[in-house]
PDB file of C-alpha atoms and ligand atoms in Angstrom:
ATOM      1  CA  UNK A1033      13.597  -8.240  25.093  1.00 66.00           C
ATOM      2  CA  UNK A1034      13.922  -5.002  27.034  1.00 83.00           C
ATOM      3  CA  UNK A1035      15.216  -3.131  23.991  1.00 94.00           C
ATOM      4  CA  UNK A1036      13.950  -2.720  20.420  1.00 97.00           C
ATOM      5  CA  UNK A1037      16.611  -1.814  17.862  1.00 97.00           C
ATOM      6  CA  UNK A1038      17.136  -1.481  14.112  1.00 97.00           C
ATOM      7  CA  UNK A1039      20.820  -0.764  13.420  1.00 95.00           C
ATOM      8  CA  UNK A1040      21.837   2.155  15.683  1.00 94.00           C
ATOM      9  CA  UNK A1041      18.272   3.218  16.428  1.00 97.00           C
ATOM     10  CA  UNK A1042      17.168   1.899  19.831  1.00 97.00           C
ATOM     11  CA  UNK A1043      14.299   2.270  22.275  1.00 98.00           C
ATOM     12  CA  UNK A1044      13.666   0.819  25.701  1.00 97.00           C
ATOM     13  CA  UNK A1045      10.316  -0.125  27.200  1.00 97.00           C
ATOM     14  CA  UNK A1046       7.902   2.821  27.115  1.00 97.00           C
ATOM     15  CA  UNK A1047      10.040   4.845  24.671  1.00 98.00           C
ATOM     16  CA  UNK A1048       9.690   6.204  21.139  1.00 98.00           C
ATOM     17  CA  UNK A1049      12.469   7.394  18.830  1.00 98.00           C
ATOM     18  CA  UNK A1050      12.923   8.802  15.334  1.00 98.00           C
ATOM     19  CA  UNK A1051      16.067   8.337  13.224  1.00 98.00           C
ATOM     20  CA  UNK A1052      17.588   7.024  10.016  1.00 98.00           C
ATOM     21  CA  UNK A1053      18.427   3.501   8.881  1.00 98.00           C
ATOM     22  CA  UNK A1054      20.979   3.397   6.011  1.00 98.00           C
ATOM     23  CA  UNK A1055      20.207   1.532   2.788  1.00 98.00           C
ATOM     24  CA  UNK A1056      23.141  -0.862   2.369  1.00 96.00           C
ATOM     25  CA  UNK A1057      25.416   0.005  -0.545  1.00 97.00           C
ATOM     26  CA  UNK A1058      23.928   3.477  -1.146  1.00 98.00           C
ATOM     27  CA  UNK A1059      23.969   6.976   0.354  1.00 97.00           C
ATOM     28  CA  UNK A1060      20.235   6.732   1.062  1.00 98.00           C
ATOM     29  CA  UNK A1061      18.788   6.638   4.564  1.00 98.00           C
ATOM     30  CA  UNK A1062      15.264   5.555   5.458  1.00 98.00           C
ATOM     31  CA  UNK A1063      13.442   7.731   8.020  1.00 98.00           C
ATOM     32  CA  UNK A1064      12.184   5.367  10.697  1.00 98.00           C
ATOM     33  CA  UNK A1065      10.229   5.599  13.956  1.00 98.00           C
ATOM     34  CA  UNK A1066      10.404   2.956  16.690  1.00 98.00           C
ATOM     35  CA  UNK A1067       8.117   2.572  19.674  1.00 98.00           C
ATOM     36  CA  UNK A1068       8.274  -0.048  22.426  1.00 98.00           C
ATOM     37  CA  UNK A1069       5.136  -0.272  24.469  1.00 98.00           C
ATOM     38  CA  UNK A1070       4.824  -0.276  28.219  1.00 95.00           C
ATOM     39  CA  UNK A1071       3.360  -3.776  27.899  1.00 96.00           C
ATOM     40  CA  UNK A1072       4.386  -6.765  25.808  1.00 96.00           C
ATOM     41  CA  UNK A1073       2.733  -7.640  22.505  1.00 97.00           C
ATOM     42  CA  UNK A1074       3.555  -8.418  18.879  1.00 97.00           C
ATOM     43  CA  UNK A1075       6.020  -6.484  16.744  1.00 98.00           C
ATOM     44  CA  UNK A1076       4.193  -4.754  13.883  1.00 98.00           C
ATOM     45  CA  UNK A1077       5.912  -3.171  10.897  1.00 98.00           C
ATOM     46  CA  UNK A1078       4.132  -0.287   9.156  1.00 99.00           C
ATOM     47  CA  UNK A1079       5.487   1.389   6.036  1.00 98.00           C
ATOM     48  CA  UNK A1080       4.531   4.294   3.791  1.00 98.00           C
ATOM     49  CA  UNK A1081       5.952   5.823   0.638  1.00 98.00           C
ATOM     50  CA  UNK A1082       6.974   2.595  -1.093  1.00 98.00           C
ATOM     51  CA  UNK A1083       5.333   4.597  -3.857  1.00 97.00           C
ATOM     52  CA  UNK A1084       6.580   8.056  -2.944  1.00 96.00           C
ATOM     53  CA  UNK A1085       3.827  10.011  -4.727  1.00 96.00           C
ATOM     54  CA  UNK A1086       1.151   8.219  -2.690  1.00 97.00           C
ATOM     55  CA  UNK A1087       0.986  10.920  -0.092  1.00 97.00           C
ATOM     56  CA  UNK A1088      -1.968  10.053   2.142  1.00 98.00           C
ATOM     57  CA  UNK A1089      -0.073   7.130   3.653  1.00 98.00           C
ATOM     58  CA  UNK A1090       3.114   9.183   4.038  1.00 98.00           C
ATOM     59  CA  UNK A1091       1.293  12.042   5.788  1.00 98.00           C
ATOM     60  CA  UNK A1092      -0.900   9.682   7.814  1.00 98.00           C
ATOM     61  CA  UNK A1093       1.873   7.432   9.140  1.00 98.00           C
ATOM     62  CA  UNK A1094       3.999  10.409  10.212  1.00 98.00           C
ATOM     63  CA  UNK A1095       0.990  11.936  11.969  1.00 98.00           C
ATOM     64  CA  UNK A1096       0.289   8.650  13.745  1.00 98.00           C
ATOM     65  CA  UNK A1097       3.932   8.187  14.787  1.00 98.00           C
ATOM     66  CA  UNK A1098       4.248  11.745  16.126  1.00 98.00           C
ATOM     67  CA  UNK A1099       1.080  11.437  18.227  1.00 98.00           C
ATOM     68  CA  UNK A1100       1.732   7.923  19.505  1.00 98.00           C
ATOM     69  CA  UNK A1101       2.209   7.540  23.267  1.00 98.00           C
ATOM     70  CA  UNK A1102       4.234   4.344  23.966  1.00 98.00           C
ATOM     71  CA  UNK A1103       2.673   4.214  27.436  1.00 97.00           C
ATOM     72  CA  UNK A1104      -0.596   3.236  25.721  1.00 97.00           C
ATOM     73  CA  UNK A1105       1.022   0.573  23.549  1.00 98.00           C
ATOM     74  CA  UNK A1106       1.164  -3.199  24.142  1.00 98.00           C
ATOM     75  CA  UNK A1107       3.841  -4.447  21.783  1.00 98.00           C
ATOM     76  CA  UNK A1108       6.385  -2.938  19.411  1.00 98.00           C
ATOM     77  CA  UNK A1109       6.004  -0.715  16.358  1.00 98.00           C
ATOM     78  CA  UNK A1110       8.597  -0.312  13.634  1.00 98.00           C
ATOM     79  CA  UNK A1111       7.560   2.393  11.174  1.00 98.00           C
ATOM     80  CA  UNK A1112       9.306   3.111   7.864  1.00 98.00           C
ATOM     81  CA  UNK A1113       8.000   6.631   7.299  1.00 98.00           C
ATOM     82  CA  UNK A1114       9.147   6.881   3.660  1.00 98.00           C
ATOM     83  CA  UNK A1115      10.573   3.849   1.847  1.00 98.00           C
ATOM     84  CA  UNK A1116      11.454   5.698  -1.391  1.00 98.00           C
ATOM     85  CA  UNK A1117      13.036   8.921  -0.059  1.00 98.00           C
ATOM     86  CA  UNK A1118      14.848   9.909  -3.273  1.00 98.00           C
ATOM     87  CA  UNK A1119      11.682   9.540  -5.353  1.00 98.00           C
ATOM     88  CA  UNK A1120       9.902  11.774  -2.853  1.00 97.00           C
ATOM     89  CA  UNK A1121      12.709  14.373  -2.796  1.00 97.00           C
ATOM     90  CA  UNK A1122      12.906  14.615  -6.592  1.00 97.00           C
ATOM     91  CA  UNK A1123       9.175  14.119  -7.205  1.00 95.00           C
ATOM     92  CA  UNK A1124       9.806  11.381  -9.780  1.00 94.00           C
ATOM     93  CA  UNK A1125       6.209  10.273  -9.185  1.00 89.00           C
ATOM     94  CA  UNK A1126       6.581   6.913  -7.465  1.00 88.00           C
ATOM     95  CA  UNK A1127       9.674   5.681  -9.254  1.00 96.00           C
ATOM     96  CA  UNK A1128      13.002   5.418  -7.452  1.00 98.00           C
ATOM     97  CA  UNK A1129      14.965   8.471  -8.574  1.00 98.00           C
ATOM     98  CA  UNK A1130      18.303   6.750  -9.186  1.00 98.00           C
ATOM     99  CA  UNK A1131      17.131   3.915 -11.437  1.00 98.00           C
ATOM    100  CA  UNK A1132      13.539   4.672 -12.485  1.00 97.00           C
ATOM    101  CA  UNK A1133      12.305   1.383 -11.011  1.00 97.00           C
ATOM    102  CA  UNK A1134       9.000   0.700  -9.288  1.00 96.00           C
ATOM    103  CA  UNK A1135      10.094  -0.316  -5.776  1.00 97.00           C
ATOM    104  CA  UNK A1136       6.971  -2.406  -5.277  1.00 96.00           C
ATOM    105  CA  UNK A1137       7.911  -4.649  -8.203  1.00 95.00           C
ATOM    106  CA  UNK A1138      11.407  -5.657  -7.083  1.00 96.00           C
ATOM    107  CA  UNK A1139      10.924  -7.424  -3.735  1.00 96.00           C
ATOM    108  CA  UNK A1140      12.786  -9.283  -2.265  1.00 95.00           C
ATOM    109  CA  UNK A1141      15.397  -7.084  -3.936  1.00 97.00           C
ATOM    110  CA  UNK A1142      19.072  -7.699  -4.558  1.00 97.00           C
ATOM    111  CA  UNK A1143      22.002  -6.221  -2.596  1.00 97.00           C
ATOM    112  CA  UNK A1144      24.056  -6.295  -5.829  1.00 97.00           C
ATOM    113  CA  UNK A1145      21.391  -4.593  -7.962  1.00 98.00           C
ATOM    114  CA  UNK A1146      20.482  -0.959  -8.533  1.00 98.00           C
ATOM    115  CA  UNK A1147      19.123   1.413  -5.893  1.00 98.00           C
ATOM    116  CA  UNK A1148      15.546   0.085  -5.824  1.00 98.00           C
ATOM    117  CA  UNK A1149      16.848  -3.480  -5.491  1.00 98.00           C
ATOM    118  CA  UNK A1150      19.093  -2.384  -2.617  1.00 98.00           C
ATOM    119  CA  UNK A1151      16.244  -0.610  -0.798  1.00 98.00           C
ATOM    120  CA  UNK A1152      14.117  -3.754  -1.048  1.00 98.00           C
ATOM    121  CA  UNK A1153      16.998  -5.966   0.126  1.00 98.00           C
ATOM    122  CA  UNK A1154      17.606  -3.664   3.113  1.00 98.00           C
ATOM    123  CA  UNK A1155      13.916  -3.678   4.044  1.00 98.00           C
ATOM    124  CA  UNK A1156      13.747  -7.474   3.814  1.00 98.00           C
ATOM    125  CA  UNK A1157      17.003  -7.941   5.738  1.00 97.00           C
ATOM    126  CA  UNK A1158      16.590  -5.352   8.477  1.00 98.00           C
ATOM    127  CA  UNK A1159      12.811  -5.114   8.912  1.00 98.00           C
ATOM    128  CA  UNK A1160      10.960  -8.202   7.657  1.00 98.00           C
ATOM    129  CA  UNK A1161      13.140 -10.635   9.614  1.00 94.00           C
ATOM    130  CA  UNK A1162      11.651  -9.724  12.983  1.00 95.00           C
ATOM    131  CA  UNK A1163       8.221  -8.378  11.987  1.00 98.00           C
ATOM    132  CA  UNK A1164       5.225 -10.391  13.155  1.00 98.00           C
ATOM    133  CA  UNK A1165       2.607  -8.400  11.217  1.00 98.00           C
ATOM    134  CA  UNK A1166       2.960  -5.893   8.360  1.00 98.00           C
ATOM    135  CA  UNK A1167       0.790  -2.988   7.194  1.00 98.00           C
ATOM    136  CA  UNK A1168       1.818  -1.123   4.002  1.00 98.00           C
ATOM    137  CA  UNK A1169       0.123   2.206   3.262  1.00 98.00           C
ATOM    138  CA  UNK A1170      -0.532   3.214  -0.359  1.00 98.00           C
ATOM    139  CA  UNK A1171      -2.723   5.596  -2.370  1.00 97.00           C
ATOM    140  CA  UNK A1172      -3.530   6.288  -5.998  1.00 96.00           C
ATOM    141  CA  UNK A1173      -0.417   7.614  -7.735  1.00 95.00           C
ATOM    142  CA  UNK A1174      -0.447  10.945  -9.595  1.00 95.00           C
ATOM    143  CA  UNK A1175      -1.964   9.343 -12.706  1.00 96.00           C
ATOM    144  CA  UNK A1176      -4.467   7.114 -10.882  1.00 97.00           C
ATOM    145  CA  UNK A1177      -8.004   7.488  -9.589  1.00 98.00           C
ATOM    146  CA  UNK A1178      -8.716   5.082  -6.741  1.00 98.00           C
ATOM    147  CA  UNK A1179     -11.493   4.038  -4.384  1.00 97.00           C
ATOM    148  CA  UNK A1180     -10.279   3.250  -0.826  1.00 97.00           C
ATOM    149  CA  UNK A1181      -9.646  -0.476  -0.498  1.00 97.00           C
ATOM    150  CA  UNK A1182      -7.461  -3.049   1.224  1.00 97.00           C
ATOM    151  CA  UNK A1183      -5.415  -5.966  -0.083  1.00 97.00           C
ATOM    152  CA  UNK A1184      -4.516  -8.996   2.034  1.00 97.00           C
ATOM    153  CA  UNK A1185      -1.939 -11.645   1.202  1.00 96.00           C
ATOM    154  CA  UNK A1186      -3.269 -14.734  -0.538  1.00 94.00           C
ATOM    155  CA  UNK A1187      -0.244 -16.799  -1.567  1.00 92.00           C
ATOM    156  CA  UNK A1188       0.917 -17.804   1.913  1.00 94.00           C
ATOM    157  CA  UNK A1189       0.203 -20.412   4.605  1.00 96.00           C
ATOM    158  CA  UNK A1190      -3.524 -20.689   5.404  1.00 97.00           C
ATOM    159  CA  UNK A1191      -3.071 -19.269   8.911  1.00 98.00           C
ATOM    160  CA  UNK A1192      -1.135 -16.293   7.475  1.00 98.00           C
ATOM    161  CA  UNK A1193      -3.868 -15.652   4.880  1.00 97.00           C
ATOM    162  CA  UNK A1194      -6.580 -15.878   7.565  1.00 98.00           C
ATOM    163  CA  UNK A1195      -4.798 -13.543   9.972  1.00 98.00           C
ATOM    164  CA  UNK A1196      -4.126 -11.013   7.182  1.00 98.00           C
ATOM    165  CA  UNK A1197      -7.807 -11.027   6.294  1.00 97.00           C
ATOM    166  CA  UNK A1198      -8.717 -10.438   9.963  1.00 98.00           C
ATOM    167  CA  UNK A1199      -6.399  -7.401   9.957  1.00 98.00           C
ATOM    168  CA  UNK A1200      -7.790  -6.166   6.625  1.00 98.00           C
ATOM    169  CA  UNK A1201     -11.334  -6.248   7.985  1.00 97.00           C
ATOM    170  CA  UNK A1202     -10.354  -3.451  10.391  1.00 98.00           C
ATOM    171  CA  UNK A1203      -9.780  -0.971   7.549  1.00 98.00           C
ATOM    172  CA  UNK A1204     -12.633   1.465   7.020  1.00 98.00           C
ATOM    173  CA  UNK A1205     -12.964   0.750   3.293  1.00 97.00           C
ATOM    174  CA  UNK A1206     -15.585  -0.810   1.083  1.00 94.00           C
ATOM    175  CA  UNK A1207     -13.533  -3.449  -0.770  1.00 95.00           C
ATOM    176  CA  UNK A1208     -11.089  -6.189   0.200  1.00 96.00           C
ATOM    177  CA  UNK A1209      -8.989  -8.036  -2.384  1.00 95.00           C
ATOM    178  CA  UNK A1210      -7.050 -11.192  -1.569  1.00 95.00           C
ATOM    179  CA  UNK A1211      -3.766 -11.034  -3.492  1.00 93.00           C
ATOM    180  CA  UNK A1212      -2.978 -13.771  -5.974  1.00 88.00           C
ATOM    181  CA  UNK A1213       0.817 -13.365  -6.067  1.00 86.00           C
ATOM    182  CA  UNK A1214       3.695 -13.989  -3.663  1.00 83.00           C
ATOM    183  CA  UNK A1215       6.424 -11.871  -5.239  1.00 81.00           C
ATOM    184  CA  UNK A1216       7.066  -8.314  -6.377  1.00 79.00           C
ATOM    185  CA  UNK A1217       5.128  -6.318  -3.813  1.00 93.00           C
ATOM    186  CA  UNK A1218       6.601  -5.702  -0.375  1.00 97.00           C
ATOM    187  CA  UNK A1219       3.552  -7.057   1.455  1.00 97.00           C
ATOM    188  CA  UNK A1220       3.281 -10.057  -0.874  1.00 96.00           C
ATOM    189  CA  UNK A1221       6.867 -11.014  -0.177  1.00 96.00           C
ATOM    190  CA  UNK A1222       6.374 -10.520   3.565  1.00 97.00           C
ATOM    191  CA  UNK A1223       3.373 -12.855   3.346  1.00 97.00           C
ATOM    192  CA  UNK A1224       5.490 -15.503   1.644  1.00 95.00           C
ATOM    193  CA  UNK A1225       7.908 -15.201   4.607  1.00 96.00           C
ATOM    194  CA  UNK A1226       5.046 -16.071   6.972  1.00 97.00           C
ATOM    195  CA  UNK A1227       4.142 -12.515   8.054  1.00 98.00           C
ATOM    196  CA  UNK A1228       0.403 -11.728   7.916  1.00 98.00           C
ATOM    197  CA  UNK A1229       0.413  -8.606   5.736  1.00 98.00           C
ATOM    198  CA  UNK A1230      -2.021  -6.109   4.279  1.00 98.00           C
ATOM    199  CA  UNK A1231      -1.863  -3.100   1.961  1.00 98.00           C
ATOM    200  CA  UNK A1232      -4.323  -0.254   2.539  1.00 98.00           C
ATOM    201  CA  UNK A1233      -5.102   2.100  -0.378  1.00 98.00           C
ATOM    202  CA  UNK A1234      -6.562   5.511   0.471  1.00 98.00           C
ATOM    203  CA  UNK A1235      -6.358   8.752  -1.540  1.00 97.00           C
ATOM    204  CA  UNK A1236      -5.800   9.261  -5.257  1.00 97.00           C
ATOM    205  CA  UNK A1237      -4.100  11.266  -8.003  1.00 96.00           C
ATOM    206  CA  UNK A1238      -0.995  11.939  -5.928  1.00 95.00           C
ATOM    207  CA  UNK A1239      -2.925  14.324  -3.689  1.00 96.00           C
ATOM    208  CA  UNK A1240      -3.636  14.256   0.031  1.00 97.00           C
ATOM    209  CA  UNK A1241      -5.745  16.164   2.552  1.00 98.00           C
ATOM    210  CA  UNK A1242      -5.849  16.526   6.319  1.00 98.00           C
ATOM    211  CA  UNK A1243      -9.094  14.548   6.456  1.00 98.00           C
ATOM    212  CA  UNK A1244      -7.653  11.679   4.396  1.00 98.00           C
ATOM    213  CA  UNK A1245      -4.554  11.589   6.610  1.00 98.00           C
ATOM    214  CA  UNK A1246      -6.880  11.360   9.624  1.00 98.00           C
ATOM    215  CA  UNK A1247      -8.757   8.460   8.007  1.00 98.00           C
ATOM    216  CA  UNK A1248      -5.407   6.760   7.393  1.00 98.00           C
ATOM    217  CA  UNK A1249      -4.456   7.213  11.059  1.00 98.00           C
ATOM    218  CA  UNK A1250      -7.786   5.722  12.066  1.00 98.00           C
ATOM    219  CA  UNK A1251      -7.211   2.687   9.822  1.00 98.00           C
ATOM    220  CA  UNK A1252      -3.793   2.129  11.421  1.00 98.00           C
ATOM    221  CA  UNK A1253      -5.252   2.445  14.919  1.00 98.00           C
ATOM    222  CA  UNK A1254      -8.100   0.048  14.144  1.00 98.00           C
ATOM    223  CA  UNK A1255      -5.667  -2.574  12.811  1.00 98.00           C
ATOM    224  CA  UNK A1256      -3.566  -2.165  15.979  1.00 98.00           C
ATOM    225  CA  UNK A1257      -6.707  -2.459  18.131  1.00 98.00           C
ATOM    226  CA  UNK A1258      -7.555  -5.671  16.272  1.00 98.00           C
ATOM    227  CA  UNK A1259      -4.056  -6.981  17.044  1.00 98.00           C
ATOM    228  CA  UNK A1260      -4.211  -5.917  20.694  1.00 98.00           C
ATOM    229  CA  UNK A1261      -1.436  -3.289  20.541  1.00 98.00           C
ATOM    230  CA  UNK A1262      -3.953  -0.547  21.309  1.00 98.00           C
ATOM    231  CA  UNK A1263      -6.899  -0.896  23.648  1.00 97.00           C
ATOM    232  CA  UNK A1264     -10.519  -0.173  22.893  1.00 95.00           C
ATOM    233  CA  UNK A1265     -13.106  -0.897  20.259  1.00 96.00           C
ATOM    234  CA  UNK A1266     -12.712  -0.091  16.579  1.00 97.00           C
ATOM    235  CA  UNK A1267     -13.680   3.535  15.881  1.00 96.00           C
ATOM    236  CA  UNK A1268     -14.933   5.614  12.975  1.00 95.00           C
ATOM    237  CA  UNK A1269     -16.284   2.708  10.985  1.00 93.00           C
ATOM    238  CA  UNK A1270     -18.455   3.486   7.993  1.00 95.00           C
ATOM    239  CA  UNK A1271     -17.499   0.386   6.025  1.00 95.00           C
ATOM    240  CA  UNK A1272     -16.563  -3.194   6.798  1.00 93.00           C
ATOM    241  CA  UNK A1273     -14.809  -4.359   3.646  1.00 94.00           C
ATOM    242  CA  UNK A1274     -16.391  -7.034   1.473  1.00 90.00           C
ATOM    243  CA  UNK A1275     -13.987  -9.422  -0.179  1.00 93.00           C
ATOM    244  CA  UNK A1276     -14.388  -9.292  -3.937  1.00 94.00           C
ATOM    245  CA  UNK A1277     -14.796 -12.714  -5.491  1.00 90.00           C
ATOM    246  CA  UNK A1278     -12.990 -11.765  -8.669  1.00 92.00           C
ATOM    247  CA  UNK A1279     -10.556  -9.093  -9.828  1.00 94.00           C
ATOM    248  CA  UNK A1280      -9.069  -8.182 -13.199  1.00 95.00           C
ATOM    249  CA  UNK A1281      -5.983  -6.156 -14.076  1.00 95.00           C
ATOM    250  CA  UNK A1282      -5.816  -4.959 -17.677  1.00 97.00           C
ATOM    251  CA  UNK A1283      -2.474  -3.963 -19.241  1.00 97.00           C
ATOM    252  CA  UNK A1284      -2.628  -1.136 -21.769  1.00 97.00           C
ATOM    253  CA  UNK A1285      -2.451  -2.795 -25.216  1.00 97.00           C
ATOM    254  CA  UNK A1286      -0.770   0.249 -26.788  1.00 98.00           C
ATOM    255  CA  UNK A1287       0.628   3.669 -25.802  1.00 98.00           C
ATOM    256  CA  UNK A1288      -1.322   6.814 -26.600  1.00 98.00           C
ATOM    257  CA  UNK A1289      -3.995   9.238 -25.380  1.00 98.00           C
ATOM    258  CA  UNK A1290      -6.357   7.612 -22.869  1.00 98.00           C
ATOM    259  CA  UNK A1291     -10.059   8.444 -22.599  1.00 98.00           C
ATOM    260  CA  UNK A1292     -11.689   6.326 -19.870  1.00 98.00           C
ATOM    261  CA  UNK A1293     -15.486   6.116 -19.775  1.00 98.00           C
ATOM    262  CA  UNK A1294     -15.745   6.053 -15.962  1.00 98.00           C
ATOM    263  CA  UNK A1295     -13.785   6.730 -12.784  1.00 98.00           C
ATOM    264  CA  UNK A1296     -12.796   4.712  -9.701  1.00 97.00           C
ATOM    265  CA  UNK A1297     -15.772   3.575  -7.640  1.00 96.00           C
ATOM    266  CA  UNK A1298     -18.110   3.481 -10.671  1.00 97.00           C
ATOM    267  CA  UNK A1299     -19.856   0.241 -11.578  1.00 96.00           C
ATOM    268  CA  UNK A1300     -20.212  -1.265 -15.047  1.00 97.00           C
ATOM    269  CA  UNK A1301     -21.607  -4.234 -16.972  1.00 97.00           C
ATOM    270  CA  UNK A1302     -19.808  -6.983 -18.847  1.00 96.00           C
ATOM    271  CA  UNK A1303     -18.971  -5.959 -22.412  1.00 97.00           C
ATOM    272  CA  UNK A1304     -19.087  -2.213 -21.795  1.00 98.00           C
ATOM    273  CA  UNK A1305     -16.123  -0.153 -22.949  1.00 98.00           C
ATOM    274  CA  UNK A1306     -13.443   0.637 -20.343  1.00 98.00           C
ATOM    275  CA  UNK A1307     -12.211   3.516 -22.468  1.00 98.00           C
ATOM    276  CA  UNK A1308     -10.555   4.383 -25.752  1.00 98.00           C
ATOM    277  CA  UNK A1309      -6.834   4.791 -26.504  1.00 98.00           C
ATOM    278  CA  UNK A1310      -6.172   7.197 -29.395  1.00 98.00           C
ATOM    279  CA  UNK A1311      -3.062   8.177 -31.320  1.00 98.00           C
ATOM    280  CA  UNK A1312      -1.611  11.699 -31.361  1.00 98.00           C
ATOM    281  CA  UNK A1313      -3.991  12.663 -34.188  1.00 98.00           C
ATOM    282  CA  UNK A1314      -7.081  11.448 -32.319  1.00 98.00           C
ATOM    283  CA  UNK A1315      -7.607   8.190 -34.224  1.00 98.00           C
ATOM    284  CA  UNK A1316      -8.879   5.245 -32.178  1.00 98.00           C
ATOM    285  CA  UNK A1317      -6.250   2.589 -31.515  1.00 98.00           C
ATOM    286  CA  UNK A1318      -7.910   0.320 -28.935  1.00 98.00           C
ATOM    287  CA  UNK A1319     -11.098   0.119 -26.881  1.00 98.00           C
ATOM    288  CA  UNK A1320     -10.830  -2.618 -24.251  1.00 98.00           C
ATOM    289  CA  UNK A1321     -14.026  -3.880 -22.600  1.00 98.00           C
ATOM    290  CA  UNK A1322     -14.986  -5.203 -19.149  1.00 97.00           C
ATOM    291  CA  UNK A1323     -15.070  -9.003 -18.817  1.00 96.00           C
ATOM    292  CA  UNK A1324     -17.649  -9.171 -16.012  1.00 95.00           C
ATOM    293  CA  UNK A1325     -19.999  -6.926 -14.042  1.00 95.00           C
ATOM    294  CA  UNK A1326     -18.289  -5.041 -11.233  1.00 96.00           C
ATOM    295  CA  UNK A1327     -16.737  -1.900  -9.815  1.00 96.00           C
ATOM    296  CA  UNK A1328     -13.590   0.045 -10.769  1.00 97.00           C
ATOM    297  CA  UNK A1329     -10.973  -0.107  -7.991  1.00 97.00           C
ATOM    298  CA  UNK A1330      -8.346   2.112  -9.617  1.00 97.00           C
ATOM    299  CA  UNK A1331      -7.382   3.173 -13.120  1.00 97.00           C
ATOM    300  CA  UNK A1332      -5.057   5.419 -15.075  1.00 98.00           C
ATOM    301  CA  UNK A1333      -6.611   8.856 -15.591  1.00 97.00           C
ATOM    302  CA  UNK A1334      -3.721  10.806 -17.033  1.00 97.00           C
ATOM    303  CA  UNK A1335      -4.048  11.529 -20.736  1.00 98.00           C
ATOM    304  CA  UNK A1336      -0.827   9.581 -21.198  1.00 98.00           C
ATOM    305  CA  UNK A1337      -1.128   5.832 -21.163  1.00 98.00           C
ATOM    306  CA  UNK A1338       1.912   3.589 -21.623  1.00 97.00           C
ATOM    307  CA  UNK A1339       1.822   0.193 -23.319  1.00 98.00           C
ATOM    308  CA  UNK A1340       2.080  -2.643 -20.824  1.00 96.00           C
ATOM    309  CA  UNK A1341       1.319  -0.593 -17.724  1.00 93.00           C
ATOM    310  CA  UNK A1342      -1.701  -1.486 -15.636  1.00 94.00           C
ATOM    311  CA  UNK A1343      -4.559   0.449 -17.203  1.00 97.00           C
ATOM    312  CA  UNK A1344      -7.216  -0.500 -14.684  1.00 98.00           C
ATOM    313  CA  UNK A1345      -8.034  -2.816 -11.793  1.00 97.00           C
ATOM    314  CA  UNK A1346     -11.637  -3.817 -11.304  1.00 97.00           C
ATOM    315  CA  UNK A1347     -13.479  -6.328  -9.219  1.00 96.00           C
ATOM    316  CA  UNK A1348     -16.793  -8.016  -8.826  1.00 93.00           C
ATOM    317  CA  UNK A1349     -18.655 -11.257  -8.901  1.00 74.00           C
ATOM    318  CA  UNK A1350     -18.248 -13.452 -11.942  1.00 51.00           C
ATOM    319  CA  UNK A1351     -21.213 -12.904 -14.218  1.00 43.00           C
ATOM    320  CA  UNK A1352     -23.528 -15.902 -14.309  1.00 43.00           C
ATOM    321  CA  UNK A1353     -25.936 -16.478 -17.166  1.00 40.00           C
TER     322      UNK A1353
HETATM  323 ZN1   ZN B 779       1.185   2.096  -4.402  1.00 54.74          ZN
END
């Protein structure tokens, strides 16, 4: 194909363009960048701002797209610069402003649903259909501490799982987690469609910095080097991620005031206390404990904790006695 297009946005060989793609059935428009390389290669989809308060990915992807020279590219890049634009504009943390939904829990979406469902349906219909690889950029939300890490799809064809893990190994992070689900998350759903997909987490607490955005850009470039879209060796590597043998996600058993004992990146032993949830008078309500030795990947660190939400994600080797 001599032309790359999404709706009315088009580029020819060696070109780059920025523009909007409408979300079907809403007034929302997704800011998108397209680039078609001087040489042929795979079509890679990259997205940021699925969670709109996860700003390192949003800042990093825009920086990468602005600086990109299509003359140096072999293949095609489709970049959704901000998938939840109304959440970003209204600073409703990462929830979609119109319906309060978590966009990364509704894939593949529903064109007859509420706004988040329609965004997901548009992304699946207009972007996933032709993508050959997918990289989704996240961070710790405003209430989350997080250690940089990468997820790769796990519930997909073996060759898709293997290729996703090859891509994930290019991220300059310490930990790699193979996902155990095929629905809900954008990258999980893409994996179930046969697209090797990864999710890179970098940054925390809804904040961002120039240096973190640069590290994000470097991760994107290293994945594209691995896929052959950019030339050269991988750069700026401090870590090659290790795949964690086991992960645990703990829902908050009750709402209240949250007092964690540690922060993301800290290690712990089986049986130690994750933290204490107290009521509004300071009385202890719950004190969940770790089920195996490991390291904290991300956790809630706002004083508010909400029953049923994911309190913490941790990983490690199963403890053997
Ligand atoms: Zn996220």
